[in-house]
Short mmCIF file of C-alpha atoms in Angstrom, two decimals:
data_model
loop_
_atom_site.label_atom_id
_atom_site.label_comp_id
_atom_site.label_asym_id
_atom_site.label_seq_id
_atom_site.Cartn_x
_atom_site.Cartn_y
_atom_site.Cartn_z
CA ASN A 1 179.70 -18.88 -110.40
CA ALA A 2 177.38 -16.33 -108.90
CA GLY A 3 178.10 -12.70 -109.58
CA VAL A 4 178.59 -9.94 -107.06
CA MET A 5 175.64 -9.84 -104.72
CA GLN A 6 174.35 -6.84 -102.86
CA ASN A 7 171.55 -6.57 -100.39
CA PRO A 8 169.23 -5.07 -99.80
CA ARG A 9 168.46 -3.78 -103.29
CA HIS A 10 166.39 -0.96 -101.87
CA LEU A 11 166.69 0.57 -98.43
CA VAL A 12 164.60 3.31 -96.90
CA ARG A 13 165.75 5.07 -93.77
CA ARG A 14 164.62 8.11 -91.83
CA ARG A 15 167.07 10.85 -91.00
CA GLY A 16 169.25 9.88 -88.06
CA GLN A 17 168.93 6.13 -88.55
CA GLU A 18 171.72 3.77 -89.55
CA ALA A 19 172.08 2.12 -92.95
CA ARG A 20 173.99 -1.12 -93.44
CA LEU A 21 174.73 -2.23 -96.98
CA ARG A 22 176.12 -5.67 -97.69
CA CYS A 23 178.25 -6.95 -100.55
CA SER A 24 179.31 -10.51 -101.29
CA PRO A 25 182.09 -10.58 -103.89
CA MET A 26 182.40 -13.14 -106.61
CA LYS A 27 183.95 -16.44 -105.56
CA GLY A 28 187.71 -16.20 -105.57
CA HIS A 29 187.75 -12.41 -105.50
CA SER A 30 189.65 -10.81 -102.66
CA HIS A 31 189.31 -7.14 -103.58
CA VAL A 32 186.16 -5.16 -102.87
CA TYR A 33 185.39 -1.59 -103.89
CA TRP A 34 182.49 0.63 -102.92
CA TYR A 35 181.20 3.43 -105.12
CA ARG A 36 178.44 5.98 -104.75
CA GLN A 37 176.35 7.21 -107.64
CA LEU A 38 174.34 10.35 -107.14
CA PRO A 39 171.54 11.27 -109.56
CA GLU A 40 172.89 12.66 -112.84
CA GLU A 41 176.45 11.94 -111.75
CA GLY A 42 179.00 9.24 -112.41
CA LEU A 43 180.48 6.78 -110.03
CA LYS A 44 182.51 8.16 -107.18
CA PHE A 45 185.04 5.87 -105.55
CA MET A 46 184.63 5.52 -101.81
CA VAL A 47 186.78 2.73 -100.42
CA TYR A 48 188.89 -0.25 -101.44
CA LEU A 49 189.23 -3.23 -99.14
CA GLN A 50 190.89 -6.58 -99.00
CA LYS A 51 190.08 -9.21 -96.41
CA GLU A 52 190.37 -7.59 -92.97
CA ASN A 53 192.15 -4.56 -94.39
CA ILE A 54 191.16 -1.15 -95.64
CA ILE A 55 193.59 -0.36 -98.43
CA ASP A 56 192.32 3.00 -99.64
CA GLU A 57 189.51 5.04 -98.11
CA SER A 58 190.38 8.32 -99.76
CA GLY A 59 186.89 8.69 -101.19
CA MET A 60 185.04 8.02 -97.98
CA PRO A 61 183.50 10.91 -96.04
CA LYS A 62 185.40 11.37 -92.81
CA GLU A 63 182.36 11.17 -90.58
CA ARG A 64 179.46 8.74 -90.30
CA PHE A 65 180.75 6.34 -92.98
CA SER A 66 182.71 3.16 -92.34
CA ALA A 67 183.45 -0.04 -94.21
CA GLU A 68 184.74 -3.47 -93.36
CA PHE A 69 185.51 -6.73 -95.11
CA PRO A 70 185.87 -9.39 -92.44
CA LYS A 71 187.64 -12.69 -92.81
CA GLU A 72 184.29 -14.41 -93.03
CA GLY A 73 181.14 -12.94 -94.49
CA PRO A 74 180.27 -10.05 -96.74
CA SER A 75 181.72 -6.59 -96.91
CA ILE A 76 179.64 -4.02 -95.04
CA LEU A 77 179.27 -0.32 -95.78
CA ARG A 78 177.79 1.40 -92.76
CA ILE A 79 176.32 4.88 -92.69
CA GLN A 80 175.44 6.25 -89.29
CA GLN A 81 172.91 9.02 -88.66
CA VAL A 82 171.88 9.22 -92.29
CA VAL A 83 170.93 12.54 -93.87
CA ARG A 84 168.94 13.26 -97.01
CA GLY A 85 172.15 13.89 -98.94
CA ASP A 86 173.12 10.25 -98.44
CA SER A 87 170.32 9.19 -100.78
CA ALA A 88 172.07 7.54 -103.70
CA ALA A 89 172.85 4.24 -105.35
CA TYR A 90 175.74 2.43 -103.72
CA PHE A 91 177.59 -0.07 -105.85
CA CYS A 92 180.00 -2.72 -104.82
CA ALA A 93 182.54 -4.23 -107.19
CA SER A 94 185.01 -7.04 -106.76
CA SER A 95 188.11 -8.18 -108.57
CA PRO A 96 190.44 -11.15 -108.33
CA PRO A 97 194.01 -10.96 -107.12
CA GLY A 98 196.00 -9.76 -110.09
CA THR A 99 198.66 -7.45 -111.35
CA GLY A 100 197.24 -4.37 -109.76
CA VAL A 101 194.02 -2.72 -108.73
CA SER A 102 194.01 -0.50 -111.78
CA THR A 103 194.31 -3.34 -114.24
CA ASP A 104 192.00 -5.94 -112.82
CA THR A 105 188.54 -5.85 -114.26
CA GLN A 106 185.98 -4.91 -111.67
CA TYR A 107 182.72 -6.83 -111.59
CA PHE A 108 179.81 -4.86 -110.29
CA GLY A 109 176.84 -5.80 -108.21
CA PRO A 110 173.32 -4.54 -108.93
CA GLY A 111 173.59 -1.83 -106.30
CA THR A 112 171.65 -0.75 -103.24
CA ARG A 113 169.41 2.24 -103.66
CA LEU A 114 169.25 4.15 -100.42
CA THR A 115 166.46 6.62 -99.83
CA VAL A 116 166.56 8.83 -96.78
CA LEU A 117 163.23 10.34 -95.80
CA ALA B 1 196.33 12.35 -111.10
CA GLN B 2 194.24 10.58 -113.68
CA SER B 3 190.94 11.86 -114.99
CA VAL B 4 188.28 11.01 -117.53
CA THR B 5 186.04 13.32 -119.51
CA GLN B 6 182.91 12.22 -121.28
CA PRO B 7 181.90 15.44 -123.00
CA ASP B 8 178.42 14.31 -124.02
CA ILE B 9 175.86 13.97 -121.26
CA HIS B 10 173.14 12.73 -123.62
CA ILE B 11 173.31 11.25 -127.11
CA THR B 12 170.24 10.53 -129.21
CA VAL B 13 170.38 8.25 -132.25
CA SER B 14 167.86 6.46 -134.42
CA GLU B 15 167.70 2.71 -134.34
CA GLY B 16 170.00 1.30 -137.02
CA ALA B 17 172.22 4.37 -137.09
CA SER B 18 175.88 4.31 -136.15
CA LEU B 19 177.09 5.44 -132.75
CA GLU B 20 180.21 7.02 -131.34
CA LEU B 21 180.57 7.93 -127.66
CA ARG B 22 183.51 10.10 -126.77
CA CYS B 23 185.97 9.58 -123.96
CA ASN B 24 189.08 11.62 -123.25
CA TYR B 25 191.50 10.77 -120.50
CA SER B 26 194.41 12.31 -118.69
CA TYR B 27 197.15 10.03 -117.47
CA GLY B 28 200.92 10.34 -117.43
CA ALA B 29 201.82 6.90 -118.75
CA THR B 30 200.16 4.18 -120.76
CA PRO B 31 196.62 4.00 -119.47
CA TYR B 32 194.36 1.05 -118.90
CA LEU B 33 190.97 1.91 -120.36
CA PHE B 34 187.52 0.46 -119.86
CA TRP B 35 183.99 0.96 -121.12
CA TYR B 36 181.05 -0.13 -119.00
CA VAL B 37 177.31 -0.08 -119.69
CA GLN B 38 174.61 0.41 -117.07
CA SER B 39 171.02 -0.45 -117.86
CA PRO B 40 168.32 1.24 -115.77
CA GLY B 41 168.28 -0.07 -112.22
CA GLN B 42 171.24 -2.33 -112.82
CA GLY B 43 174.92 -2.46 -112.01
CA LEU B 44 177.71 -1.84 -114.50
CA GLN B 45 178.66 -4.45 -117.06
CA LEU B 46 182.06 -4.45 -118.76
CA LEU B 47 181.84 -3.91 -122.52
CA LEU B 48 185.53 -3.93 -123.35
CA LYS B 49 188.96 -2.98 -122.07
CA TYR B 50 192.33 -1.92 -123.43
CA PHE B 51 195.60 -2.73 -121.72
CA SER B 52 198.11 -2.96 -124.59
CA GLY B 53 198.55 -4.25 -128.11
CA ASP B 54 196.10 -3.61 -130.91
CA THR B 55 194.58 -0.18 -130.45
CA LEU B 56 191.22 -1.32 -131.84
CA VAL B 57 189.46 -3.36 -129.20
CA GLN B 58 186.42 -5.53 -129.79
CA GLY B 59 183.89 -5.98 -127.04
CA ILE B 60 180.57 -7.60 -126.36
CA LYS B 61 177.25 -6.68 -127.99
CA GLY B 62 178.95 -5.52 -131.18
CA PHE B 63 180.82 -2.63 -129.59
CA GLU B 64 184.39 -1.61 -130.34
CA ALA B 65 186.69 1.14 -129.12
CA GLU B 66 189.85 2.67 -130.50
CA PHE B 67 192.72 3.90 -128.36
CA LYS B 68 194.36 7.00 -129.84
CA ARG B 69 197.33 8.06 -127.78
CA SER B 70 197.91 11.26 -129.75
CA GLN B 71 194.39 12.43 -128.96
CA SER B 72 194.18 10.92 -125.46
CA SER B 73 190.93 9.35 -126.53
CA PHE B 74 189.18 6.00 -126.26
CA ASN B 75 185.92 6.43 -128.17
CA LEU B 76 183.28 3.73 -128.20
CA ARG B 77 181.60 2.83 -131.48
CA LYS B 78 178.87 0.61 -132.84
CA PRO B 79 177.93 0.44 -136.53
CA SER B 80 174.20 -0.13 -136.01
CA VAL B 81 172.40 0.67 -132.78
CA HIS B 82 169.55 -1.44 -131.43
CA TRP B 83 166.79 -0.16 -129.15
CA SER B 84 168.16 -2.40 -126.39
CA ASP B 85 171.41 -0.39 -126.40
CA ALA B 86 169.65 2.49 -124.66
CA ALA B 87 171.55 2.81 -121.38
CA GLU B 88 174.21 4.79 -119.53
CA TYR B 89 177.78 4.30 -120.73
CA PHE B 90 180.81 4.89 -118.56
CA CYS B 91 184.43 5.23 -119.57
CA ALA B 92 187.12 4.53 -116.97
CA VAL B 93 190.88 4.91 -116.84
CA GLY B 94 193.36 3.11 -114.61
CA GLY B 95 197.09 2.67 -114.42
CA GLY B 96 199.87 2.02 -111.99
CA SER B 97 198.58 1.66 -108.49
CA TYR B 98 195.62 3.95 -108.92
CA ILE B 99 192.09 2.71 -108.64
CA PRO B 100 190.24 3.30 -111.92
CA THR B 101 188.57 6.66 -112.30
CA PHE B 102 185.15 6.76 -113.93
CA GLY B 103 183.70 9.45 -116.16
CA ARG B 104 180.32 10.95 -115.37
CA GLY B 105 178.64 8.85 -118.04
CA THR B 106 176.81 9.38 -121.33
CA SER B 107 173.14 8.57 -121.56
CA LEU B 108 172.20 6.95 -124.87
CA ILE B 109 168.66 7.43 -126.14
CA VAL B 110 167.53 5.35 -129.10
CA HIS B 111 164.63 6.49 -131.25
CA PRO B 112 162.63 3.91 -133.19
#
């Protein structure tokens, strides 16, 4: 059973370009979470999705950021018109259907390191 | 709202010495607590978790953690540290319908 997969592992963009980060959850997992990790900081929750639904996007910046988890295919985190402050590691995690989002163990992918020039 | 504090940003220990990483949480009911480890350039790996029952939890790689309700703490311990334990350690708290909240992490440095 493959783990959570993220690609690309490293992504370089110039200011103003778009960044698309992909996450394939573990088989059988229906919950996907995106986190951002800035240098010298912990993980900051961004968004929680289930298939075709955004459940909680309270941690997502209101502009330029969007996320989806379609019925088929990976979850996508999209950042439009990137700025230098978007440079960070973006982690995806998945969890199986369970008793609740706060109790299910989250399994993390290796992350995508975004660098904005 | 729930929160997690990891008061130590960096911890330095000698190989073979014992280790304790501190984690304090704030949550109104019985929390669900996790410790994760992140090696350089990698994602987070679950070390152990506490949901209920025995307050001393055993995890992988020889780690254990003790839930102390009276102190709102969930400290991570290891009796003898190996050089390969050098990494970033994250404590997280969940409960109810809230998505787990992560602490800012503690960086462990191991001296030979």
